[in-house]
Tab-separated table of C-alpha atoms in Angstrom:
chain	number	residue	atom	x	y	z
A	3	UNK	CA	0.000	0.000	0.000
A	4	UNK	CA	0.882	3.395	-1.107
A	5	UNK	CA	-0.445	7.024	0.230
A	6	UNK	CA	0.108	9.805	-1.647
A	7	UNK	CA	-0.768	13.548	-0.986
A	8	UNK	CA	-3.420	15.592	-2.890
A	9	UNK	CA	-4.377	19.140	-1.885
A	10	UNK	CA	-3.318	19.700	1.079
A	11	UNK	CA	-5.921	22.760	2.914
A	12	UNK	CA	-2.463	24.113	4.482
A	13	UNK	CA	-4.327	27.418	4.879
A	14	UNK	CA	-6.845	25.948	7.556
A	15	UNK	CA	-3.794	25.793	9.944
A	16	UNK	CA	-3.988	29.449	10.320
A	17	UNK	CA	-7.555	30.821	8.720
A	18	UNK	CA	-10.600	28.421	10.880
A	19	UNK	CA	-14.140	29.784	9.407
A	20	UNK	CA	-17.314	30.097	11.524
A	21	UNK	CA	-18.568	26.946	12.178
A	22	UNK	CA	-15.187	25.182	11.614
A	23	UNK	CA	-12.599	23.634	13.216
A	24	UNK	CA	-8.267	22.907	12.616
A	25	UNK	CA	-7.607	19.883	11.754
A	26	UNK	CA	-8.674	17.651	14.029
A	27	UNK	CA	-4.879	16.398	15.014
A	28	UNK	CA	-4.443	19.649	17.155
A	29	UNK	CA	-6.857	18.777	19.262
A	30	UNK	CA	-5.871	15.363	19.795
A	31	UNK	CA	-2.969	16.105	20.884
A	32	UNK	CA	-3.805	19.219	23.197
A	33	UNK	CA	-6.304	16.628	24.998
A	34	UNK	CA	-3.821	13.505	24.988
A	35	UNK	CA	-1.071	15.591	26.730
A	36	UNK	CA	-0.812	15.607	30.676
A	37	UNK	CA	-0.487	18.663	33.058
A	38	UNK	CA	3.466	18.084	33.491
A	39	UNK	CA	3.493	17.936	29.875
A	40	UNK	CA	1.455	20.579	28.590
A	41	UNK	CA	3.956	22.962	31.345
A	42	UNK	CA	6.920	21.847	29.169
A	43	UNK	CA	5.473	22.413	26.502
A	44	UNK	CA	5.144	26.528	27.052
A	45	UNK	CA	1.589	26.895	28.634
A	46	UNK	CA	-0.043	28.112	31.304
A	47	UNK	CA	-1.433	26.050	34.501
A	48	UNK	CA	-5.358	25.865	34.673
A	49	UNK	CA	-6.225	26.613	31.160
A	50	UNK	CA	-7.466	24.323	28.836
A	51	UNK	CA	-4.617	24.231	25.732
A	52	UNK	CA	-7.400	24.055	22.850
A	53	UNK	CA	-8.916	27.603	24.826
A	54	UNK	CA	-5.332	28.871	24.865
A	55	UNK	CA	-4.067	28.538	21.118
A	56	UNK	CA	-5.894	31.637	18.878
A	57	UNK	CA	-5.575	28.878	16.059
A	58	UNK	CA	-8.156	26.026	17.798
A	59	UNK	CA	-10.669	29.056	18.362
A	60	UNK	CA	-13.447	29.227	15.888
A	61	UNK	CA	-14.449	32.589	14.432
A	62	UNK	CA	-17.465	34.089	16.069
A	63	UNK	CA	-19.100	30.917	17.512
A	64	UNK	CA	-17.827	29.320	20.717
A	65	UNK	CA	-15.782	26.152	21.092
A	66	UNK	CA	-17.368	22.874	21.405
A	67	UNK	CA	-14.906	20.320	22.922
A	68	UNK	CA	-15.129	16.944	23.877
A	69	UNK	CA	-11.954	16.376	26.068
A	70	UNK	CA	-12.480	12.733	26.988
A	71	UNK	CA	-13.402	11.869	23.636
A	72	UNK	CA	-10.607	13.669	21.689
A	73	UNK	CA	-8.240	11.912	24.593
A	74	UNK	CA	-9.647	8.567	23.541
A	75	UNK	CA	-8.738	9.121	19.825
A	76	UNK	CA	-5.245	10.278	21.157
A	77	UNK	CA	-4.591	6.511	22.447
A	78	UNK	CA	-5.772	5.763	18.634
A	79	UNK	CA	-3.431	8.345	16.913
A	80	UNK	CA	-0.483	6.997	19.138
A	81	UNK	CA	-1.140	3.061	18.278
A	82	UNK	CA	-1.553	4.061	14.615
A	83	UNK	CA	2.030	6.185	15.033
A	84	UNK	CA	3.126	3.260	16.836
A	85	UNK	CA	2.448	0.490	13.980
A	86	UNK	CA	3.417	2.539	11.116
A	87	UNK	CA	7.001	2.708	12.043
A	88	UNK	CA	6.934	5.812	14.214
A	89	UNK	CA	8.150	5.379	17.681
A	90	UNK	CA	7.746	7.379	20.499
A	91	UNK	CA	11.068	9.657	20.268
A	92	UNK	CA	9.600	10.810	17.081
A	93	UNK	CA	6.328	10.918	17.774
A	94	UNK	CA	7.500	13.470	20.787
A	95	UNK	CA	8.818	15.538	18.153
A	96	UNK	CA	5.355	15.545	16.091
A	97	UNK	CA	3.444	16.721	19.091
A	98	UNK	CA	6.579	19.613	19.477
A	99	UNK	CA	6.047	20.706	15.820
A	100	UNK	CA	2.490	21.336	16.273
A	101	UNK	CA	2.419	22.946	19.573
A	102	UNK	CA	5.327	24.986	18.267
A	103	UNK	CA	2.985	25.986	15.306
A	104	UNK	CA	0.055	26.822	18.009
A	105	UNK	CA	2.249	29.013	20.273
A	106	UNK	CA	3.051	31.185	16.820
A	107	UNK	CA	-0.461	31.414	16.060
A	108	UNK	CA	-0.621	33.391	19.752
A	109	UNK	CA	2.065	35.984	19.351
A	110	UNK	CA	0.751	39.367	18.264
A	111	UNK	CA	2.552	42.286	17.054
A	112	UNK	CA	0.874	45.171	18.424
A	113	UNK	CA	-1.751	48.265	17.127
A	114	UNK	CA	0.907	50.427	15.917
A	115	UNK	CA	2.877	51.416	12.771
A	116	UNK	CA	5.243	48.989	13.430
A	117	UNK	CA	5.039	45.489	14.908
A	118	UNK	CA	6.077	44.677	17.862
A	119	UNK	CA	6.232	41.342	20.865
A	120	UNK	CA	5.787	43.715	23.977
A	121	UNK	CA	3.352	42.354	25.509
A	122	UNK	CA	3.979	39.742	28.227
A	123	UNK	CA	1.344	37.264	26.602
A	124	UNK	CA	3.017	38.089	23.014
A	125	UNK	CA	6.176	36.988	24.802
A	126	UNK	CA	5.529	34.040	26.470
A	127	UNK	CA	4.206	32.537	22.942
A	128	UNK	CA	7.329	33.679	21.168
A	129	UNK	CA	9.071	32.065	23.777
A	130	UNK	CA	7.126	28.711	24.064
A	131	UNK	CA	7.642	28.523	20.199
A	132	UNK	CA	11.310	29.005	19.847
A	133	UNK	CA	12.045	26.350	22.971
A	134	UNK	CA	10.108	23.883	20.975
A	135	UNK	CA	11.309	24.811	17.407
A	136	UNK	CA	15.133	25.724	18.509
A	137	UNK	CA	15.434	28.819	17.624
A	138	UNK	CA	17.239	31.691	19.239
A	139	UNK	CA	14.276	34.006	20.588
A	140	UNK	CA	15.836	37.151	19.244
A	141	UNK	CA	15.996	36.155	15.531
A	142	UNK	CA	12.949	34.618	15.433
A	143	UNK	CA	11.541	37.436	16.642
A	144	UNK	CA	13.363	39.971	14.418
A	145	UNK	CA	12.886	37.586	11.172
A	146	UNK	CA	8.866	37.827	12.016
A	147	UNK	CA	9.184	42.328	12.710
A	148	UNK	CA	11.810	43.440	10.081
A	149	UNK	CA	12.376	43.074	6.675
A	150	UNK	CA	15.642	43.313	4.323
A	151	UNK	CA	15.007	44.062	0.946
A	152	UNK	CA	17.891	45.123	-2.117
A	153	UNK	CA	16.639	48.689	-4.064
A	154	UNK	CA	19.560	49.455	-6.488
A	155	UNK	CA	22.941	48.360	-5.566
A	156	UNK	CA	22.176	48.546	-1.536
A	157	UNK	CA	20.593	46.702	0.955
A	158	UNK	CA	17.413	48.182	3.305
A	159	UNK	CA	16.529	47.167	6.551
A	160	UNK	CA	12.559	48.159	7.744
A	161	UNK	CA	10.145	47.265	10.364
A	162	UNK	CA	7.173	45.320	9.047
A	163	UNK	CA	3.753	46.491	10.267
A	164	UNK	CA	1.348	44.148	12.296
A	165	UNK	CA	-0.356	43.118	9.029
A	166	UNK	CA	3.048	41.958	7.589
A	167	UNK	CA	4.309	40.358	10.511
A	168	UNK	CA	1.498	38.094	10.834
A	169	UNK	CA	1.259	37.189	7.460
A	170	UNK	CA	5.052	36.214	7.898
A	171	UNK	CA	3.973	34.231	10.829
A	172	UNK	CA	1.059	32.853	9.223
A	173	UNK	CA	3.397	31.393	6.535
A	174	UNK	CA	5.789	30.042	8.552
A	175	UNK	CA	3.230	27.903	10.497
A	176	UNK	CA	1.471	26.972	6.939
A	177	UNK	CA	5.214	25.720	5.670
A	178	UNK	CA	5.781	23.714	9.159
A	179	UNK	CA	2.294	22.324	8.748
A	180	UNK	CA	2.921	21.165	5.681
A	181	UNK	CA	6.597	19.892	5.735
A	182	UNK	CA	5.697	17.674	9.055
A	183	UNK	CA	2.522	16.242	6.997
A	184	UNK	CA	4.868	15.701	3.540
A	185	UNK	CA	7.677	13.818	6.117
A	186	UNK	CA	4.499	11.831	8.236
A	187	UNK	CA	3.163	10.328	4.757
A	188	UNK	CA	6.694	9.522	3.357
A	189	UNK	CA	7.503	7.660	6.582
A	190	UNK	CA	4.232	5.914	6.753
A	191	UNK	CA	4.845	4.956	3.032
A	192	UNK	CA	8.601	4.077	4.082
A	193	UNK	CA	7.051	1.559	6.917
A	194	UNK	CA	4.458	-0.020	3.938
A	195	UNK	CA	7.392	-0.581	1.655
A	196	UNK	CA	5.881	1.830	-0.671
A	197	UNK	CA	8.084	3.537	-3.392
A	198	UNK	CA	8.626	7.004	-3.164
A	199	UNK	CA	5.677	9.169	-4.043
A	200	UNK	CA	3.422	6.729	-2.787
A	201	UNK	CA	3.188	5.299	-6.775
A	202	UNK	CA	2.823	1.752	-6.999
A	203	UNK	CA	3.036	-0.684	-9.976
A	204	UNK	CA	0.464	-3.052	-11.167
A	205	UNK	CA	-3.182	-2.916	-10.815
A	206	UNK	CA	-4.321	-1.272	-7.261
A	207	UNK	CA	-7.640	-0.019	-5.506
A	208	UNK	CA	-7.826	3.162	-4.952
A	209	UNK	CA	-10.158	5.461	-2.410
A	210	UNK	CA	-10.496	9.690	-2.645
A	211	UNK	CA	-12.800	11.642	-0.635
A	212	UNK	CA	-12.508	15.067	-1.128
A	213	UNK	CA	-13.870	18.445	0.377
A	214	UNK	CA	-17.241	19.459	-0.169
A	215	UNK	CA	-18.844	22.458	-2.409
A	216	UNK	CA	-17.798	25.617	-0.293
A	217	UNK	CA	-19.664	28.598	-0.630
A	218	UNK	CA	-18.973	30.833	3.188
A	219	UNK	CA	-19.700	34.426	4.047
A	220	UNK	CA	-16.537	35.601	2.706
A	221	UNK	CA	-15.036	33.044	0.191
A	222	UNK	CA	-11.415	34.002	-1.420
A	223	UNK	CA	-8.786	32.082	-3.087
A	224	UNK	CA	-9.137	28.545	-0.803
A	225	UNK	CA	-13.190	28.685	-1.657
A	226	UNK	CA	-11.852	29.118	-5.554
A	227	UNK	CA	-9.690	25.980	-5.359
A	228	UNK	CA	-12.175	24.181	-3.353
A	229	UNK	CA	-14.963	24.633	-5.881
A	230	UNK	CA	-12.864	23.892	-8.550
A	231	UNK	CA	-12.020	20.655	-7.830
A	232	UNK	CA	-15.100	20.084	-7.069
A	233	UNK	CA	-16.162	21.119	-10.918
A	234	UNK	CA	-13.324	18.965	-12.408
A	235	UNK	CA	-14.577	16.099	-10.071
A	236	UNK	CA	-17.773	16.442	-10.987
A	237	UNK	CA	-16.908	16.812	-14.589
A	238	UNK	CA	-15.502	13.608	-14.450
A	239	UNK	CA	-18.577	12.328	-12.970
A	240	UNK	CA	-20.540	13.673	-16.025
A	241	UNK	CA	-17.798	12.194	-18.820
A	242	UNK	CA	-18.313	8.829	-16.983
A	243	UNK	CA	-21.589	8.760	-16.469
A	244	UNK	CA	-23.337	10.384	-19.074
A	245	UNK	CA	-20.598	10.221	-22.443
A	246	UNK	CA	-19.112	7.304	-21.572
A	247	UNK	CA	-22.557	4.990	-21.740
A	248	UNK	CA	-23.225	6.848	-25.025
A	249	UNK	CA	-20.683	5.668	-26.893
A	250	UNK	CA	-20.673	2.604	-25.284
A	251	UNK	CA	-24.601	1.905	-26.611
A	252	UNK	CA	-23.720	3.451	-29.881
A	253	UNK	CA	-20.340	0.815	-30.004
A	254	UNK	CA	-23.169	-2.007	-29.006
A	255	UNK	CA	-25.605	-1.015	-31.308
A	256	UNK	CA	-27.940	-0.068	-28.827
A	257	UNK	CA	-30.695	3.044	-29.618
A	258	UNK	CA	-31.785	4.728	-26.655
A	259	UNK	CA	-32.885	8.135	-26.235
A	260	UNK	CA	-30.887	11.329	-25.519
A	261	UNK	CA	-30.373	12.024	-21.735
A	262	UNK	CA	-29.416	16.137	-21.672
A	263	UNK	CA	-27.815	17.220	-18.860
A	264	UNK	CA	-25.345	19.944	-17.840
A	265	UNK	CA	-22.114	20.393	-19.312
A	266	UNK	CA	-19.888	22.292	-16.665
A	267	UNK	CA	-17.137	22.187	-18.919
A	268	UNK	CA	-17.444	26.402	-19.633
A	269	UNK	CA	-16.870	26.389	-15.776
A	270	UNK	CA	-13.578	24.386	-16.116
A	271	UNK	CA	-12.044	25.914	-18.911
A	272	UNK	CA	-13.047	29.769	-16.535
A	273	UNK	CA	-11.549	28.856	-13.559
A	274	UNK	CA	-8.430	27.154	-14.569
A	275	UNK	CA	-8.919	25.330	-18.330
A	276	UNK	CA	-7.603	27.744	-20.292
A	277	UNK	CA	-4.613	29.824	-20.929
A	278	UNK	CA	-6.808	33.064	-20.159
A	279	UNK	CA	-8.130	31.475	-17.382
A	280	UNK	CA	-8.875	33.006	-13.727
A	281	UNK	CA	-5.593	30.960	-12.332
A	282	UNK	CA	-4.045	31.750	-14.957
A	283	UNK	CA	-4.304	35.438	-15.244
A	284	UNK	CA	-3.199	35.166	-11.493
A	285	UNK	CA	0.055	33.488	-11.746
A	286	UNK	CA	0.798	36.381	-14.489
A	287	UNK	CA	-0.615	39.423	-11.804
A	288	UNK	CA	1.766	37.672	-9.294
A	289	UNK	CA	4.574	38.030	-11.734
A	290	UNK	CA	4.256	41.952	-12.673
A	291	UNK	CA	6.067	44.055	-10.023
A	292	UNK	CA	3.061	46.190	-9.527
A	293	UNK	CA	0.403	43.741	-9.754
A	294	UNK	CA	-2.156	44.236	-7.137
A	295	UNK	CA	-5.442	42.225	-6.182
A	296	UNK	CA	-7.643	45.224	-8.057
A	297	UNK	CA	-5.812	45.014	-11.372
A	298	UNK	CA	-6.465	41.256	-11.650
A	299	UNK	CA	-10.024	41.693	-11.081
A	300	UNK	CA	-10.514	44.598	-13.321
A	301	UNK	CA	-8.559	42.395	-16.367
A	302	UNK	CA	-10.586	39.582	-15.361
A	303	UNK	CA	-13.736	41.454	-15.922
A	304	UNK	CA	-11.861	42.704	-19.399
A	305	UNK	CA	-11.299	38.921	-20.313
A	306	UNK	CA	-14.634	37.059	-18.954
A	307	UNK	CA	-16.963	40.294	-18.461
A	308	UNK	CA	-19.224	38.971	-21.431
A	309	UNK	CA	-19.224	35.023	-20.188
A	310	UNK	CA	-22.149	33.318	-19.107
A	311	UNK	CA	-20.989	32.181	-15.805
A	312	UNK	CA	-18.725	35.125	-14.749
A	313	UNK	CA	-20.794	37.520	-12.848
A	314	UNK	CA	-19.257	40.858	-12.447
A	315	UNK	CA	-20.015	42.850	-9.316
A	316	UNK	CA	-20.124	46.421	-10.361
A	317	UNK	CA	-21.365	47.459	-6.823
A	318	UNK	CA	-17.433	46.659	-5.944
A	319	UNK	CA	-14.041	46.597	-7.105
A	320	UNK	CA	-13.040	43.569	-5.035
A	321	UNK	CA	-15.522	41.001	-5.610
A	322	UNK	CA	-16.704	38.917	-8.511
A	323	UNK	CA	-19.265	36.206	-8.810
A	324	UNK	CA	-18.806	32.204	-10.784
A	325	UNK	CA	-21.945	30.466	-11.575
A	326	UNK	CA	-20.869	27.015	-10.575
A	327	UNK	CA	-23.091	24.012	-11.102
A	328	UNK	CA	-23.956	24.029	-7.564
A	329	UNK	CA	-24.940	27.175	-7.603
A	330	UNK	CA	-23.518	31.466	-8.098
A	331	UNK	CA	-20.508	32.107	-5.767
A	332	UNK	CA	-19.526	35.376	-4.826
A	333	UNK	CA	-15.798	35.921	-4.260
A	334	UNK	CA	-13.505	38.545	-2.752
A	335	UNK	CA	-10.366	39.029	-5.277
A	336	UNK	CA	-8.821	40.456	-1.808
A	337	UNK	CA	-6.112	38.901	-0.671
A	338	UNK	CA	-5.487	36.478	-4.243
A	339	UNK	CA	-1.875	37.535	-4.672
A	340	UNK	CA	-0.489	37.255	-1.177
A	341	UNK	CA	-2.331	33.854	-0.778
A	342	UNK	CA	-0.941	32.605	-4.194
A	343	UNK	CA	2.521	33.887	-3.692
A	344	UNK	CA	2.513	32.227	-0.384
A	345	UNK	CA	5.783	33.892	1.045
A	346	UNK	CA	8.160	32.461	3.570
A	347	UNK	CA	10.401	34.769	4.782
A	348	UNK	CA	13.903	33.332	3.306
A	349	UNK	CA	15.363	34.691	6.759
A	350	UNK	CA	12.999	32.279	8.913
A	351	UNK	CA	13.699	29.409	6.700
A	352	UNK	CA	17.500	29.847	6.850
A	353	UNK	CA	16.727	30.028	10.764
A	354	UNK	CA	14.833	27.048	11.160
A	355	UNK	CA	17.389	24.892	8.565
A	356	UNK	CA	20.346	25.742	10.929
A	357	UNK	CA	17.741	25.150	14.577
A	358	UNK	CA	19.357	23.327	17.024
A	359	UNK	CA	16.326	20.714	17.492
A	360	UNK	CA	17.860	18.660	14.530
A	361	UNK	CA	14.449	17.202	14.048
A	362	UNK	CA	13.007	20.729	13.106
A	363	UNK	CA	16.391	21.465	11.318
A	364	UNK	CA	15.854	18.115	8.816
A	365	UNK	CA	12.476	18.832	8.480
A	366	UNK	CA	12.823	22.417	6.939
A	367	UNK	CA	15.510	21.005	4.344
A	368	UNK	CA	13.313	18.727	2.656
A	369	UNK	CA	10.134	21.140	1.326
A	370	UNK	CA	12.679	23.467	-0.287
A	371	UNK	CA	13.898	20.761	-2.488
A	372	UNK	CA	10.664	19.467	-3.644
A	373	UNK	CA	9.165	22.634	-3.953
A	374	UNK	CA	12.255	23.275	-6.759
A	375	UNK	CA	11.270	20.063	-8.008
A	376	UNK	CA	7.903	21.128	-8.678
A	377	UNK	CA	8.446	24.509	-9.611
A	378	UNK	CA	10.597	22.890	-12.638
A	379	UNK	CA	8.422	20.159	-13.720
A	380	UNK	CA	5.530	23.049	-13.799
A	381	UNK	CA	7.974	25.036	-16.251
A	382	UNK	CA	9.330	22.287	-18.132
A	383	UNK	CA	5.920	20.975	-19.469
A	384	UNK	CA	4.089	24.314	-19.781
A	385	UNK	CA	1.522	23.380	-17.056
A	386	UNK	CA	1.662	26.122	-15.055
A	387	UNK	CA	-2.080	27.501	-14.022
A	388	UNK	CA	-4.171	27.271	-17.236
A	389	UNK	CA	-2.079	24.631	-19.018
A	390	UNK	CA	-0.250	26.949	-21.328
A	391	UNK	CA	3.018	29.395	-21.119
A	392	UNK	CA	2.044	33.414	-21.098
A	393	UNK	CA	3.496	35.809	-22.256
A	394	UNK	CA	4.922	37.237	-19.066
A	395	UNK	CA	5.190	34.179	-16.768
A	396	UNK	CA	8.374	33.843	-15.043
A	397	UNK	CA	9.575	30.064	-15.284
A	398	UNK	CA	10.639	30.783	-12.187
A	399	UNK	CA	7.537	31.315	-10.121
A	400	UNK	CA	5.336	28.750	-9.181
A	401	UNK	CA	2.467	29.758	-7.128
A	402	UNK	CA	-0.178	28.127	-4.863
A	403	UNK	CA	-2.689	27.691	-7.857
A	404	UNK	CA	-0.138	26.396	-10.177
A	405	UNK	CA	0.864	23.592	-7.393
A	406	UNK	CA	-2.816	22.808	-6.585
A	407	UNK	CA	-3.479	22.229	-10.473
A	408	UNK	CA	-0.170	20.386	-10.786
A	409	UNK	CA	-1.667	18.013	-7.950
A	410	UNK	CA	-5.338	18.263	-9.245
A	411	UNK	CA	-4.211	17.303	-12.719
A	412	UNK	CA	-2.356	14.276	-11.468
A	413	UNK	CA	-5.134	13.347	-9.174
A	414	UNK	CA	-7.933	13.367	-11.965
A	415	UNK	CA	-5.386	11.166	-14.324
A	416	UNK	CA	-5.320	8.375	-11.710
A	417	UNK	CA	-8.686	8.618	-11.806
A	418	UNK	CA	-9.406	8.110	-15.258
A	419	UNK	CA	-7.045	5.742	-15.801
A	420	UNK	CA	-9.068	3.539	-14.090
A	421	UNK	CA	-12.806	1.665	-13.500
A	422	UNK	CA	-14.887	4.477	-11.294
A	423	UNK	CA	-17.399	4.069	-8.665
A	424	UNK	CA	-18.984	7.415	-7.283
A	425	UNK	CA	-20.814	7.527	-3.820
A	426	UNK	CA	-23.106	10.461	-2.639
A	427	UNK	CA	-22.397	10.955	1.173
């Protein structure tokens, strides 16, 4: 047996929307850790750790916990550790990761111009986080609140506002997230004798449940992704279903009459089919120097104002609607760049490679070399978002939507290269 990795929801680590939760492994192992434990661990005596960590709070709805019952499925997490290969040493250093990741989600950088850790609760969480991640307190901090950037020939040093010091924080505990789950499922595969990747040779069974249609209060550049998997899935579904038997009858000889149905193919080819498609035109935004959330809305509206299932909002220069076959979306263009350029501070990542935990430092080595991987294979074949080169897309840039198509693309060929069966839940 084989496991391999398919769009990974790395944002939920830091973004939880009302009436969700984090993934359900923080909890587990707040509620599986004892008292002494918890205290070594960076937090404070008679508070429950899933109250304490800003990330396992809900937004605008209260909690709902079951201790016992998440302390239950600890002893199951453990065991399952346990037979795939993973003993307790390491297993120690899983639970360090993601408490490590919680205790960033807690430090705050002030109201002001410029960010700051002053408080004593800011502190305490910058401090929890560095004991468990092994780095020097200091440069964490100071790789989170400045910034060094080259303009000319010279080098600049600034102070990043709140804003930017949390979204540096935010994407450091997205790229720990995600390296511990990319090492987890190559060890597990290690343990099942599985080649790397997961890929396995000769016939195999295969199972994929995926997220759910998404359409939220405020849906932005996850909700996007979401939804269109969901339309290639589903697209799929129609090709199999509905094509497939056609040409099978016809191949058979067998008349039988017309079945319409809806083609969400337009959708497909909008979203992320074609070379002036929505992902697309974002990978190029992310590319121009000046590129800005507003100017890839207002050339998306240029390029797709006249479709049938584009819905411009001309109430607002920030928000656009897609008329999926679920249903009309409405989406906030605020925010697409950042999210798709994903940064990690090159400081903080240089920090972490060199921590003194070697556990952390091993783990931050391995995403930068398959992230180059994949950023070449997406150049080399011409696959970034929308399947075809641009005019002005750097080679060297890969964003998040090119990745999640790069997966998305392999995931649907697996599928079709084999006998389906589709389930409603």
């Amino acid at each position: 047996a084989g496991l391999q990795t398919y769009l990974l929801e790395k944002s939920r680590v830091v973004d939880v929307a009302p009436g969700e939760t984090n993934f359900h492994a923080f909890y587990l192992v707040c509620a599986g850790q004892r008292s002494s434990q918890l205290s070594a661990y960076g937090l404070p005596a008679g508070v429950p750790a899933v109250r304490h960590f800003a990330y396992l709070r809900p937004k605008d709805v209260p909690l709902v916990w079951d201790a016992a019952h998440d302390r239950e499925r600890f002893g199951q997490l453990v065991a399952a550790l346990g037979a795939s290969g993973i003993d307790e040493t390491q297993q120690i250093e899983i639970w360090r990761v993601m408490l490590g990741i919680l205790h960033l989600g807690n430090i705050g950088f002030g109201q002001g111009d410029e960010a700051a850790t002053e408080g004593r609760p800011e502190v305490a969480a910058l401090e929890a986080a560095c004991m468990l991640l092994g780095a020097p307190v200091d440069q964490l901090r100071d790789a989170m609140c400045k910034r060094r950037f080259k303009a000319g020939t010279e080098w600049v040093n600034t102070v990043n506002t709140p804003a930017q010091a949390a979204e540096v924080r935010s994407g450091l505990a997205k790229h720990l997230y995600a390296s511990l789950f990319s090492w987890l499922v190559e060890t597990v595969n290690g343990s099942l004798g599985a080649p790397a990747g997961g890929q396995l040779a000769g016939p195999r069974i295969g199972c994929v449940d995926i997220f759910g249609f998404e359409d939220l209060k405020t849906n932005s550049l996850e909700q996007l992704c979401i939804n269109f998997a969901n339309e290639k899935l589903h697209r799929l579904f129609v090709g199999s279903l509905f094509e497939a038997a056609v040409v099978m009858y016809a191949r058979e000889g067998v008349e039988v009459e017309a079945t319409p149905y809806a083609d969400n193919q337009p959708v497909v080819d909008l979203i992320g089919g074609k070379p002036t498609s929505l992902m697309a035109m974002l990978t190029e935004e992310c590319v121009f120097p000046k590129g800005s959330d507003v100017l890839f809305l207002q050339k998306v509206v240029r390029a797709h104002g006249k479709d049938d299932h584009f819905v411009e909002q001309k109430t607002s220069p920030t928000t656009f609607g897609i008329r999926h076959y679920a249903g009309d979306v409405v989406y906030s263009a605020t925010g697409f760049l950042s999210k798709n350029k994903d940064p990690l501070c090159h400081d903080l990542l240089v920090l972490l490679q060199r921590a003194s935990n070697p556990f952390i430092a091993a783990l931050m080595q391995r995403p930068t070399e398959a992230a180059a991987a994949q950023a070449a294979a997406v150049a080399a074949s011409g696959a970034g978002a929308g399947g075809a080169n641009r005019k002005f897309r750097s080679s060297k840039f890969c964003g998040v939507v090119d990745s999640f198509q790069l997966s998305l693309r392999a995931l649907v060929a697996a599928l079709q290269a084999g006998g389906k069966q589709f389930f409603r839940c």
